[in-house]
């Protein structure tokens, strides 16, 4: 899926504006990974944060999509990096042996699952506490939280991408 480079209309209704900004931030994630080699995507640039790589961040965001919208909203167990009985903290950042294309495909699939969930529910609907207590939050709250999480990591990717090959740009 190509990176979104369009801001929502200034007079958009709440749902359109919220999802438009969320989609823009997701597009920035894709844009910051576009054109990198596997070596670049896995290169450690921050010695004190060795899991903070382009591939690691994209993988983490895929897991966050599933955590919030599959587990917390739908009450369904998620699978993949960072999930399961043996999962450890930060496992979702651990992408050794995975290509950037694989990590991006996982992210696209997670975003598609999230979009289907969001599309089928009202922003005022609350999630499920079957797996996580925070599932009692509204869908609106979860989307806002993931918008913040995605934008925060888009900023990290801005810096990593500039260090990798000098590429800069917001969208």
PDB file of C-alpha atoms in Angstrom:
ATOM      1  CA  UNK A   1       0.000   0.000   0.000  1.00  0.00           C
ATOM      2  CA  UNK A   2       1.483   3.394  -0.903  1.00  0.00           C
ATOM      3  CA  UNK A   3       2.194   5.909   1.832  1.00  0.00           C
ATOM      4  CA  UNK A   4      -0.678   8.312   2.471  1.00  0.00           C
ATOM      5  CA  UNK A   5       0.324  11.884   1.863  1.00  0.00           C
ATOM      6  CA  UNK A   6      -2.998  13.599   2.329  1.00  0.00           C
ATOM      7  CA  UNK A   7      -4.223  15.413   5.401  1.00  0.00           C
ATOM      8  CA  UNK A   8      -7.935  15.187   6.140  1.00  0.00           C
ATOM      9  CA  UNK A   9     -10.090  18.135   5.154  1.00  0.00           C
ATOM     10  CA  UNK A  10     -10.100  20.959   7.670  1.00  0.00           C
ATOM     11  CA  UNK A  11     -13.881  20.701   7.980  1.00  0.00           C
ATOM     12  CA  UNK A  12     -14.043  16.901   8.178  1.00  0.00           C
ATOM     13  CA  UNK A  13     -16.361  15.276  10.694  1.00  0.00           C
ATOM     14  CA  UNK A  14     -14.766  13.691  13.764  1.00  0.00           C
ATOM     15  CA  UNK A  15     -14.460  10.135  12.442  1.00  0.00           C
ATOM     16  CA  UNK A  16     -13.073  11.221   9.065  1.00  0.00           C
ATOM     17  CA  UNK A  17     -10.567  13.596  10.669  1.00  0.00           C
ATOM     18  CA  UNK A  18      -9.447  11.072  13.292  1.00  0.00           C
ATOM     19  CA  UNK A  19      -8.977   8.236  10.819  1.00  0.00           C
ATOM     20  CA  UNK A  20      -7.446  10.563   8.247  1.00  0.00           C
ATOM     21  CA  UNK A  21      -4.706  11.702  10.638  1.00  0.00           C
ATOM     22  CA  UNK A  22      -4.151   8.092  11.756  1.00  0.00           C
ATOM     23  CA  UNK A  23      -3.806   6.926   8.161  1.00  0.00           C
ATOM     24  CA  UNK A  24      -1.384   9.778   7.413  1.00  0.00           C
ATOM     25  CA  UNK A  25       0.870   8.714  10.298  1.00  0.00           C
ATOM     26  CA  UNK A  26       0.758   5.096   9.132  1.00  0.00           C
ATOM     27  CA  UNK A  27       1.725   6.318   5.675  1.00  0.00           C
ATOM     28  CA  UNK A  28       4.713   8.131   7.146  1.00  0.00           C
ATOM     29  CA  UNK A  29       5.822   4.831   8.728  1.00  0.00           C
ATOM     30  CA  UNK A  30       5.738   3.199   5.284  1.00  0.00           C
ATOM     31  CA  UNK A  31       7.482   6.182   3.677  1.00  0.00           C
ATOM     32  CA  UNK A  32      10.348   6.110   6.165  1.00  0.00           C
ATOM     33  CA  UNK A  33      10.973   2.414   5.409  1.00  0.00           C
ATOM     34  CA  UNK A  34      10.577   2.736   1.636  1.00  0.00           C
ATOM     35  CA  UNK A  35      13.711   2.008  -0.361  1.00  0.00           C
ATOM     36  CA  UNK A  36      15.848   0.775   2.533  1.00  0.00           C
ATOM     37  CA  UNK A  37      17.864  -2.405   2.248  1.00  0.00           C
ATOM     38  CA  UNK A  38      17.458  -5.159   4.811  1.00  0.00           C
ATOM     39  CA  UNK A  39      20.856  -4.251   6.223  1.00  0.00           C
ATOM     40  CA  UNK A  40      19.840  -0.607   6.667  1.00  0.00           C
ATOM     41  CA  UNK A  41      16.483  -1.549   8.203  1.00  0.00           C
ATOM     42  CA  UNK A  42      18.237  -3.695  10.831  1.00  0.00           C
ATOM     43  CA  UNK A  43      21.183  -1.392  11.493  1.00  0.00           C
ATOM     44  CA  UNK A  44      21.537  -0.262  15.097  1.00  0.00           C
ATOM     45  CA  UNK A  45      22.100   3.493  15.199  1.00  0.00           C
ATOM     46  CA  UNK A  46      21.398   4.152  18.873  1.00  0.00           C
ATOM     47  CA  UNK A  47      23.811   2.031  20.922  1.00  0.00           C
ATOM     48  CA  UNK A  48      21.807   2.453  24.125  1.00  0.00           C
ATOM     49  CA  UNK A  49      18.635   1.241  22.337  1.00  0.00           C
ATOM     50  CA  UNK A  50      19.769  -1.664  20.136  1.00  0.00           C
ATOM     51  CA  UNK A  51      16.214  -2.752  19.324  1.00  0.00           C
ATOM     52  CA  UNK A  52      15.350   0.709  17.986  1.00  0.00           C
ATOM     53  CA  UNK A  53      15.856  -0.065  14.305  1.00  0.00           C
ATOM     54  CA  UNK A  54      13.586   0.747  11.383  1.00  0.00           C
ATOM     55  CA  UNK A  55      12.510  -2.903  11.135  1.00  0.00           C
ATOM     56  CA  UNK A  56      12.111  -3.130  14.914  1.00  0.00           C
ATOM     57  CA  UNK A  57       9.864  -0.075  15.088  1.00  0.00           C
ATOM     58  CA  UNK A  58       7.655  -1.254  12.224  1.00  0.00           C
ATOM     59  CA  UNK A  59       7.339  -4.665  13.879  1.00  0.00           C
ATOM     60  CA  UNK A  60       6.470  -3.026  17.204  1.00  0.00           C
ATOM     61  CA  UNK A  61       3.743  -0.951  15.560  1.00  0.00           C
ATOM     62  CA  UNK A  62       2.240  -4.059  13.945  1.00  0.00           C
ATOM     63  CA  UNK A  63       2.072  -5.657  17.388  1.00  0.00           C
ATOM     64  CA  UNK A  64       0.528  -2.512  18.865  1.00  0.00           C
ATOM     65  CA  UNK A  65      -2.219  -2.565  16.213  1.00  0.00           C
ATOM     66  CA  UNK A  66      -3.074  -6.143  17.182  1.00  0.00           C
ATOM     67  CA  UNK A  67      -2.743  -5.525  20.904  1.00  0.00           C
ATOM     68  CA  UNK A  68      -5.200  -2.641  20.933  1.00  0.00           C
ATOM     69  CA  UNK A  69      -7.694  -3.645  18.287  1.00  0.00           C
ATOM     70  CA  UNK A  70      -7.648  -7.454  18.471  1.00  0.00           C
ATOM     71  CA  UNK A  71      -6.955  -8.084  22.149  1.00  0.00           C
ATOM     72  CA  UNK A  72      -8.222  -4.955  23.888  1.00  0.00           C
ATOM     73  CA  UNK A  73     -11.138  -4.120  21.616  1.00  0.00           C
ATOM     74  CA  UNK A  74     -12.300  -7.485  20.241  1.00  0.00           C
ATOM     75  CA  UNK A  75     -11.061  -9.677  23.097  1.00  0.00           C
ATOM     76  CA  UNK A  76      -9.318 -12.056  20.666  1.00  0.00           C
ATOM     77  CA  UNK A  77      -5.805 -13.363  21.369  1.00  0.00           C
ATOM     78  CA  UNK A  78      -3.252 -11.908  18.970  1.00  0.00           C
ATOM     79  CA  UNK A  79      -0.415 -13.922  17.460  1.00  0.00           C
ATOM     80  CA  UNK A  80       3.008 -13.016  16.154  1.00  0.00           C
ATOM     81  CA  UNK A  81       5.989 -11.208  17.615  1.00  0.00           C
ATOM     82  CA  UNK A  82       5.437 -10.167  21.194  1.00  0.00           C
ATOM     83  CA  UNK A  83       2.454 -12.444  21.819  1.00  0.00           C
ATOM     84  CA  UNK A  84       2.084 -15.871  23.319  1.00  0.00           C
ATOM     85  CA  UNK A  85       2.861 -17.579  26.604  1.00  0.00           C
ATOM     86  CA  UNK A  86       6.641 -17.258  26.207  1.00  0.00           C
ATOM     87  CA  UNK A  87       6.634 -13.603  25.103  1.00  0.00           C
ATOM     88  CA  UNK A  88       9.099 -11.297  26.831  1.00  0.00           C
ATOM     89  CA  UNK A  89       9.178  -7.510  27.016  1.00  0.00           C
ATOM     90  CA  UNK A  90      10.241  -5.955  23.721  1.00  0.00           C
ATOM     91  CA  UNK A  91       9.909  -9.217  21.746  1.00  0.00           C
ATOM     92  CA  UNK A  92       7.869  -7.269  19.206  1.00  0.00           C
ATOM     93  CA  UNK A  93      11.018  -5.255  18.394  1.00  0.00           C
ATOM     94  CA  UNK A  94      13.110  -8.402  17.850  1.00  0.00           C
ATOM     95  CA  UNK A  95      13.197  -9.042  14.106  1.00  0.00           C
ATOM     96  CA  UNK A  96      16.420 -10.957  13.574  1.00  0.00           C
ATOM     97  CA  UNK A  97      16.070 -13.117  10.477  1.00  0.00           C
ATOM     98  CA  UNK A  98      13.038 -11.241   9.132  1.00  0.00           C
ATOM     99  CA  UNK A  99      13.364  -9.183   5.972  1.00  0.00           C
ATOM    100  CA  UNK A 100      12.080  -5.631   5.831  1.00  0.00           C
ATOM    101  CA  UNK A 101       9.506  -6.820   3.283  1.00  0.00           C
ATOM    102  CA  UNK A 102       8.226  -9.412   5.767  1.00  0.00           C
ATOM    103  CA  UNK A 103       8.031  -6.884   8.585  1.00  0.00           C
ATOM    104  CA  UNK A 104       6.173  -4.414   6.350  1.00  0.00           C
ATOM    105  CA  UNK A 105       3.773  -7.164   5.220  1.00  0.00           C
ATOM    106  CA  UNK A 106       3.037  -7.954   8.872  1.00  0.00           C
ATOM    107  CA  UNK A 107       2.374  -4.252   9.476  1.00  0.00           C
ATOM    108  CA  UNK A 108       0.065  -4.010   6.449  1.00  0.00           C
ATOM    109  CA  UNK A 109      -1.871  -7.089   7.598  1.00  0.00           C
ATOM    110  CA  UNK A 110      -2.221  -5.704  11.127  1.00  0.00           C
ATOM    111  CA  UNK A 111      -3.403  -2.332   9.779  1.00  0.00           C
ATOM    112  CA  UNK A 112      -5.941  -4.083   7.537  1.00  0.00           C
ATOM    113  CA  UNK A 113      -7.309  -6.028  10.524  1.00  0.00           C
ATOM    114  CA  UNK A 114      -7.533  -2.805  12.509  1.00  0.00           C
ATOM    115  CA  UNK A 115      -9.286  -0.992   9.668  1.00  0.00           C
ATOM    116  CA  UNK A 116     -11.879  -3.772   9.453  1.00  0.00           C
ATOM    117  CA  UNK A 117     -12.493  -3.537  13.196  1.00  0.00           C
ATOM    118  CA  UNK A 118     -12.763   0.247  13.179  1.00  0.00           C
ATOM    119  CA  UNK A 119     -15.035   0.153  10.142  1.00  0.00           C
ATOM    120  CA  UNK A 120     -17.459  -2.207  11.876  1.00  0.00           C
ATOM    121  CA  UNK A 121     -17.857  -0.239  15.108  1.00  0.00           C
ATOM    122  CA  UNK A 122     -18.871   3.161  16.408  1.00  0.00           C
ATOM    123  CA  UNK A 123     -16.262   5.350  18.094  1.00  0.00           C
ATOM    124  CA  UNK A 124     -18.290   5.211  21.320  1.00  0.00           C
ATOM    125  CA  UNK A 125     -18.257   1.387  21.428  1.00  0.00           C
ATOM    126  CA  UNK A 126     -16.155  -0.052  24.239  1.00  0.00           C
ATOM    127  CA  UNK A 127     -13.768  -2.942  23.951  1.00  0.00           C
ATOM    128  CA  UNK A 128     -13.470  -6.208  25.790  1.00  0.00           C
ATOM    129  CA  UNK A 129     -11.860  -6.852  29.155  1.00  0.00           C
ATOM    130  CA  UNK A 130     -11.529 -10.594  28.394  1.00  0.00           C
ATOM    131  CA  UNK A 131      -7.736 -10.261  28.023  1.00  0.00           C
ATOM    132  CA  UNK A 132      -6.834  -6.752  29.239  1.00  0.00           C
ATOM    133  CA  UNK A 133      -8.526  -4.512  31.804  1.00  0.00           C
ATOM    134  CA  UNK A 134      -7.966  -1.480  29.563  1.00  0.00           C
ATOM    135  CA  UNK A 135     -10.401  -3.015  27.078  1.00  0.00           C
ATOM    136  CA  UNK A 136     -13.127  -0.990  28.760  1.00  0.00           C
ATOM    137  CA  UNK A 137     -11.898   2.059  26.834  1.00  0.00           C
ATOM    138  CA  UNK A 138     -13.867   3.347  23.862  1.00  0.00           C
ATOM    139  CA  UNK A 139     -12.773   2.736  20.299  1.00  0.00           C
ATOM    140  CA  UNK A 140     -12.198   6.499  20.025  1.00  0.00           C
ATOM    141  CA  UNK A 141      -9.729   6.360  22.941  1.00  0.00           C
ATOM    142  CA  UNK A 142      -7.899   3.405  21.384  1.00  0.00           C
ATOM    143  CA  UNK A 143      -7.619   5.105  17.993  1.00  0.00           C
ATOM    144  CA  UNK A 144      -6.339   8.289  19.633  1.00  0.00           C
ATOM    145  CA  UNK A 145      -3.819   6.276  21.615  1.00  0.00           C
ATOM    146  CA  UNK A 146      -2.585   4.489  18.481  1.00  0.00           C
ATOM    147  CA  UNK A 147      -2.444   7.777  16.581  1.00  0.00           C
ATOM    148  CA  UNK A 148      -0.138   9.070  19.326  1.00  0.00           C
ATOM    149  CA  UNK A 149       1.925   5.860  19.386  1.00  0.00           C
ATOM    150  CA  UNK A 150       2.308   5.824  15.604  1.00  0.00           C
ATOM    151  CA  UNK A 151       3.216   9.520  15.410  1.00  0.00           C
ATOM    152  CA  UNK A 152       5.775   9.122  18.204  1.00  0.00           C
ATOM    153  CA  UNK A 153       7.492   6.310  16.354  1.00  0.00           C
ATOM    154  CA  UNK A 154       7.230   8.160  13.044  1.00  0.00           C
ATOM    155  CA  UNK A 155       9.420  10.800  14.694  1.00  0.00           C
ATOM    156  CA  UNK A 156      11.929   8.120  15.675  1.00  0.00           C
ATOM    157  CA  UNK A 157      11.920   6.878  12.079  1.00  0.00           C
ATOM    158  CA  UNK A 158      12.529  10.433  10.831  1.00  0.00           C
ATOM    159  CA  UNK A 159      15.779  10.515  12.771  1.00  0.00           C
ATOM    160  CA  UNK A 160      16.854   6.969  11.911  1.00  0.00           C
ATOM    161  CA  UNK A 161      16.190   7.469   8.211  1.00  0.00           C
ATOM    162  CA  UNK A 162      18.185  10.693   8.136  1.00  0.00           C
ATOM    163  CA  UNK A 163      21.092   8.930   9.841  1.00  0.00           C
ATOM    164  CA  UNK A 164      20.893   5.976   7.440  1.00  0.00           C
ATOM    165  CA  UNK A 165      20.925   7.769   4.113  1.00  0.00           C
ATOM    166  CA  UNK A 166      20.226  11.474   4.622  1.00  0.00           C
ATOM    167  CA  UNK A 167      16.597  11.169   3.461  1.00  0.00           C
ATOM    168  CA  UNK A 168      14.359  13.764   5.099  1.00  0.00           C
ATOM    169  CA  UNK A 169      10.775  14.846   4.678  1.00  0.00           C
ATOM    170  CA  UNK A 170       7.511  14.816   6.551  1.00  0.00           C
ATOM    171  CA  UNK A 171       5.266  13.270   3.909  1.00  0.00           C
TER     172      UNK A 171
END
